Amino acid sequence: MLKIGLTGGIATGKSTVSRLFRKQGIPIIDADKMARIVIEPGGKAFAGVREAFPQCFSGDELNRQALGRDIFHDDAKRQLLNQLMHPAIREEMLEEMRGYEAAGETVVIFDIPLLFEGTMRDLVDYTVVVYCREEIQLMRLMERNGLTKDEALARIHAQIPIEEKKQQADFLINNNGALGDLTAQVVRLVEQFEDMKKEGD
C-alpha cells in the first residue's frame, strides 16, 4: 500500500485538496478527526488528558476553548498534551489504514496538518505539500477567520514556514490560482500514485 502524507500551512487550501482527493476515490485518514476521537469519553487519550488538565473538564465534558487557552502560551503544557495525544492519534490512524488495506485499497492519504512539525513523518512513504505564497495565505486567513493582520501572522509563524515545507515536499500542489487548476493537479497526482503503485508491485 502506498502511503501519502498530505500537509500544508494554515489557510493554504489543504482541506480543499483533501476533499478533491476523496472525490477521486482515494481514502483519507484525517489526523484532526482522530484528535477529536481520542479525547472523547472512552477514547485512547481521554483519561490521561483529564488527569493532566482537570480544570478544562466538567465531568466527562472537555471545554476545548479552555484547553486551547491553557496551552497556547505555555510550551510545557503544550508538549505534555502532545505527549498524551500523539501516540493515541497514531494508533487510531494505523488502525484505519489497516482497515483500508484489508479492503484492498492500494493508495491511502494521511491528512496531517503538522506532518513536518510533529512525530508522524515516518508513517508515510511520500509527502504532498499544498502551497501558496505567504501574502495569499495571510489574506485568506484574515478573511476566513476574521483576524487582524498581526493575529493572522502570529498563527502563520507558529508553523514551519510554507517556503520551507515546499523544499521538503516530494510533490507540490500549487494553490495560488483557481479551483479548476487545483482539481487538475489532484487528478494528475492520483494518476502518478497509481503508476508508482504498479511499478512498486
Coordinates of C-alpha atoms in Angstrom, one line a residue:
M1 CA 0.0 0.0 0.0
L2 CA 1.3 3.5 -1.0
K3 CA 1.0 5.9 2.0
I4 CA 1.0 9.6 1.1
G5 CA 1.2 12.4 3.7
L6 CA -0.8 15.5 2.8
T7 CA 0.1 18.7 4.6
G8 CA 0.4 22.5 4.0
G9 CA 0.3 25.7 6.0
I10 CA -2.7 27.3 7.7
A11 CA -5.1 28.6 5.0
T12 CA -3.1 27.3 2.1
G13 CA -6.1 25.1 1.0
K14 CA -5.2 21.6 2.4
S15 CA -8.8 20.8 3.4
T16 CA -10.0 21.6 -0.2
V17 CA -7.3 19.4 -1.7
S18 CA -8.2 16.6 0.8
R19 CA -11.8 16.8 -0.4
L20 CA -10.7 16.6 -4.0
F21 CA -8.6 13.5 -3.3
R22 CA -11.6 11.9 -1.7
K23 CA -13.7 12.8 -4.8
Q24 CA -11.1 10.8 -6.8
G25 CA -11.8 7.8 -4.7
I26 CA -8.6 7.9 -2.5
P27 CA -9.3 7.1 1.2
I28 CA -8.3 9.9 3.6
I29 CA -7.2 9.3 7.1
D30 CA -7.7 12.6 8.9
A31 CA -5.4 13.4 11.9
D32 CA -7.7 16.2 13.1
K33 CA -10.7 13.8 13.2
M34 CA -8.6 11.3 15.1
A35 CA -7.5 14.0 17.6
R36 CA -11.2 14.6 18.4
I37 CA -12.0 10.9 18.7
V38 CA -9.1 10.1 21.1
I39 CA -10.2 12.8 23.5
E40 CA -13.9 11.8 23.7
P41 CA -15.0 9.8 26.8
G42 CA -13.7 6.2 26.3
G43 CA -11.1 7.5 23.7
K44 CA -7.5 6.4 24.0
A45 CA -6.2 9.7 25.3
F46 CA -9.3 10.8 27.4
A47 CA -8.2 9.6 30.9
G48 CA -4.6 10.9 30.5
V49 CA -5.8 14.4 29.3
R50 CA -8.4 14.7 32.0
E51 CA -5.9 13.8 34.7
A52 CA -3.4 16.3 33.4
F53 CA -5.9 19.1 32.7
P54 CA -8.7 18.6 35.2
Q55 CA -9.6 22.4 35.1
C56 CA -10.6 22.0 31.5
F57 CA -13.3 19.4 32.2
S58 CA -16.7 19.5 33.8
G59 CA -17.4 15.8 34.4
D60 CA -16.7 14.0 31.2
E61 CA -17.2 17.2 29.1
L62 CA -14.0 18.8 27.8
N63 CA -14.0 22.5 27.3
R64 CA -11.8 22.8 24.2
Q65 CA -11.6 26.6 24.3
A66 CA -10.3 26.4 27.9
L67 CA -7.8 23.8 26.9
G68 CA -6.7 25.9 24.0
R69 CA -6.2 28.9 26.2
D70 CA -4.3 26.8 28.7
I71 CA -1.7 25.5 26.3
F72 CA -1.5 28.4 23.8
H73 CA 1.2 30.4 25.7
D74 CA 2.7 27.6 27.7
D75 CA 5.2 25.4 25.9
A76 CA 5.5 22.8 28.7
K77 CA 1.7 22.3 28.8
R78 CA 1.5 22.1 25.0
Q79 CA 4.3 19.4 25.0
L80 CA 2.5 17.5 27.7
L81 CA -0.7 17.5 25.7
N82 CA 1.1 16.4 22.6
Q83 CA 2.8 13.5 24.5
L84 CA -0.7 12.3 25.7
M85 CA -2.4 12.8 22.3
H86 CA 0.1 11.8 19.6
P87 CA 0.6 8.1 20.4
A88 CA -3.2 7.7 20.6
I89 CA -3.8 9.6 17.3
R90 CA -1.1 7.5 15.6
E91 CA -2.7 4.3 16.9
E92 CA -6.1 5.3 15.6
M93 CA -4.7 6.2 12.2
L94 CA -2.8 2.9 11.8
E95 CA -6.0 1.0 12.7
E96 CA -7.9 2.9 10.0
M97 CA -5.1 2.3 7.5
R98 CA -5.1 -1.5 8.2
G99 CA -8.9 -1.5 7.6
Y100 CA -8.4 0.1 4.2
E101 CA -5.6 -2.3 3.4
A102 CA -7.8 -5.3 4.3
A103 CA -10.5 -3.8 2.0
G104 CA -8.0 -3.9 -0.9
E105 CA -7.1 -0.2 -1.2
T106 CA -3.7 0.4 -2.8
V107 CA -3.2 4.1 -2.0
V108 CA -4.2 6.0 1.2
I109 CA -3.7 9.6 2.2
F110 CA -2.8 10.7 5.7
D111 CA -4.1 14.3 6.1
I112 CA -1.8 15.6 8.8
P113 CA -1.6 19.4 9.3
L114 CA 1.7 19.3 11.3
L115 CA 3.3 16.5 9.4
F116 CA 6.8 18.1 9.4
E117 CA 6.4 19.7 12.8
G118 CA 5.3 16.6 14.6
T119 CA 6.1 12.9 15.0
M120 CA 4.1 11.3 12.1
R121 CA 6.5 11.7 9.2
D122 CA 7.6 8.1 9.4
L123 CA 4.0 6.9 8.8
V124 CA 4.2 7.9 5.1
D125 CA 6.2 7.0 2.0
Y126 CA 5.9 10.4 0.3
T127 CA 4.7 13.9 1.1
V128 CA 2.4 16.3 -0.7
V129 CA 2.5 19.9 0.3
V130 CA -0.3 22.3 -0.6
Y131 CA 1.5 25.6 -1.3
C132 CA 0.6 29.2 -1.8
R133 CA 2.6 32.4 -1.3
E134 CA 2.6 33.8 2.2
E135 CA 0.8 37.0 1.1
I136 CA -2.1 34.9 -0.3
Q137 CA -2.1 32.7 2.9
L138 CA -2.3 35.9 5.0
M139 CA -5.2 37.4 3.1
R140 CA -7.1 34.1 3.1
L141 CA -6.6 33.6 6.8
M142 CA -7.7 37.1 7.7
E143 CA -10.8 36.8 5.6
R144 CA -11.7 33.2 6.7
N145 CA -11.2 33.7 10.5
G146 CA -11.9 37.5 10.8
L147 CA -8.4 38.1 12.1
T148 CA -6.2 41.3 12.2
K149 CA -3.0 41.2 10.2
D150 CA -1.0 40.7 13.4
E151 CA -3.2 37.9 14.7
A152 CA -3.0 36.1 11.3
L153 CA 0.8 36.5 11.1
A154 CA 1.2 35.1 14.6
R155 CA -0.7 31.9 13.6
I156 CA 1.2 31.6 10.3
H157 CA 4.6 32.0 12.1
A158 CA 3.7 29.4 14.7
Q159 CA 4.2 26.8 12.0
I160 CA 7.3 25.9 9.9
P161 CA 7.3 28.5 7.0
I162 CA 5.4 27.3 3.9
E163 CA 8.6 28.0 1.8
E164 CA 10.5 25.5 4.0
K165 CA 7.7 22.9 3.7
K166 CA 7.8 23.4 -0.1
Q167 CA 11.5 22.5 -0.1
Q168 CA 10.8 19.3 1.9
A169 CA 7.9 18.1 -0.3
D170 CA 8.1 15.1 -2.6
F171 CA 5.1 16.6 -4.5
L172 CA 3.8 20.1 -4.6
I173 CA 0.2 21.3 -5.3
N174 CA 0.3 25.0 -6.2
N175 CA -2.8 26.8 -4.8
N176 CA -2.1 30.3 -5.9
G177 CA -4.7 30.1 -8.6
A178 CA -8.3 28.9 -9.3
L179 CA -10.1 25.8 -8.1
G180 CA -10.2 24.3 -11.6
D181 CA -6.4 24.3 -11.7
L182 CA -6.3 22.7 -8.2
T183 CA -8.6 19.9 -9.4
A184 CA -6.4 19.2 -12.5
Q185 CA -3.3 19.0 -10.3
V186 CA -5.0 16.5 -8.0
V187 CA -6.1 14.3 -10.9
R188 CA -2.6 14.3 -12.3
L189 CA -1.2 13.3 -8.9
V190 CA -3.7 10.4 -8.5
E191 CA -2.6 9.1 -11.9
Q192 CA 1.1 9.4 -10.7
F193 CA 0.3 7.5 -7.5
E194 CA -1.4 4.7 -9.4
D195 CA 1.7 4.4 -11.7
M196 CA 4.0 4.4 -8.7
K197 CA 2.0 1.6 -7.1
K198 CA 2.1 -0.5 -10.3
E199 CA 5.9 0.0 -10.6
G200 CA 6.3 -1.0 -6.9
D201 CA 4.2 -4.2 -7.3

